[in-house]
């Protein structure tokens, strides 16, 4: 049983897998990666359309949290991955990097070493992109990326939506990741030959043969242990019980934007008052741990269409046939991500950069007797969210018991600026849906529906129906200011031997989804650590 390592990484998620692979590529480093969840060998992880089942309550590959939306707007469930690969093993496989302006803004906010010029080499080195190499896009890297396939069912509807978006002012582009001024196109996906490409598959598996890398799954890190102000080890629990593992050099927490701040607080790094009230010895009073929580607030609009929808492919005998087709040949609709198209839109032409992301899926759902069910009629979903929310949420532990769920407040759309953007987003989606290019296929808007017209009505509908985009970030904010939780080298302030690297350190959300930025963050910090030595 391993009892010591140079580097202990907590969490085999998007950032953790990249860190483990990069740090262990130096044979003089001895690396231990500890993951709470199980191995990632399940069929549903590989099969892209397995994502719906993976997210179902009780699935052993997820964490599930109750989250207060805001004020008296009730609660919703948030899901995070809990398996080797972390959230990259259960996510929607959209490959979105964010844009230069996001990272340059991080640098402006004090995150030296995180500007676009610093980050683009990491994205490029990670990628093996189907669209080929450009100065800012990579080939030959470990992460295989394909775009949504052409010449498949639904092409006509996809093309009509792209043309309609162009008529509404968002141009068609081949690579949405290379379109900082906005564009719509076929989505880039971490899918290759019909199979999910998680951070585990791309980065960790090829490194597993190394003698200096140990990966243990089904093992919870309960606390970080300190020798004075130095993080010296972790307390872990597996089937055999609770024990200590020592770190000779560093502990790197990559447990995700809920579990990382939770682990810091359980270990004595957090708001002193909260920790004292819970009977936890304070190692470092850090009021910011758990604050600055940011999440994309997602809304679906739904349209009834004449044809092109894939609703019928995912129900009844067609579903069975499609799963069989997948098992035999890794082909068919089960290889598709949940969305076919992605768009970065400016909801006001004068904006300097796109303010909202939209995703287009050739399906539609509604509440049936068994909960959310696919519609029987052909339907189209256009969903989206404001990409740069300024409404801030927070999380904190409510008990010193590591098994107790934390309190999480999303605080969606509490800022008037976010409310205005959300209303403009819905109007923009409607603008796309009403363009001539879609007229021949469109029947009617089902949701929000014709009754929802004024700004107040649109906002009320958004608040009632909107929900998480699964991109929580920001809870261990990185910065150069003394109040930030980690410095630009991702080192936790106030202690030594401890870093945090995952979406929790993002000072703001990037434009779009967060898997690629989390992996790039892992690589960036791995290089910093290697340079440090
Ligand atoms: C359902 C869903 C759909 C998504 N869809 C997309 C998408 O299509 N595209 C995209 O770009 N992004 C998507 N995201 C978001 C993206 O996948 C995540 O933001 C990203 O993977 C987070 O990476 P991370 O390294 O911060 O944490 P994670 O990948 O969540 O990894 C954290 C790991 O730490 C482990 N851990 C936690 N606590 C402990 C502990 N105490 N001890 C040991 N291990 C611990 C967890 O089990 C987990 O494996 C989605 C997320 C979800 C949940």
Short mmCIF file of C-alpha atoms in Angstrom, two decimals, residues 7 21 72 88 142 145 208 243 249-250 295 308 421 441 450 457:
data_model
loop_
_atom_site.label_atom_id
_atom_site.label_comp_id
_atom_site.label_asym_id
_atom_site.label_seq_id
_atom_site.Cartn_x
_atom_site.Cartn_y
_atom_site.Cartn_z
CA UNK A 7 3.31 14.79 -5.57
CA UNK A 21 0.46 12.72 -17.04
CA UNK A 72 -36.85 31.88 -3.01
CA UNK A 88 -14.74 14.69 -18.63
CA UNK A 142 -3.17 13.14 -27.25
CA UNK A 145 -11.24 16.08 -31.54
CA UNK A 208 -0.27 4.34 -16.77
CA UNK A 243 -4.97 6.11 6.62
CA UNK A 249 7.01 17.81 -2.20
CA UNK A 250 3.46 18.98 -2.84
CA UNK A 295 -22.08 29.28 -13.32
CA UNK A 308 -34.99 16.70 -39.51
CA UNK A 421 -28.30 39.75 -21.37
CA UNK A 441 -39.14 23.57 -41.81
CA UNK A 450 -46.23 32.93 -27.87
CA UNK A 457 -42.33 37.79 -19.14
#
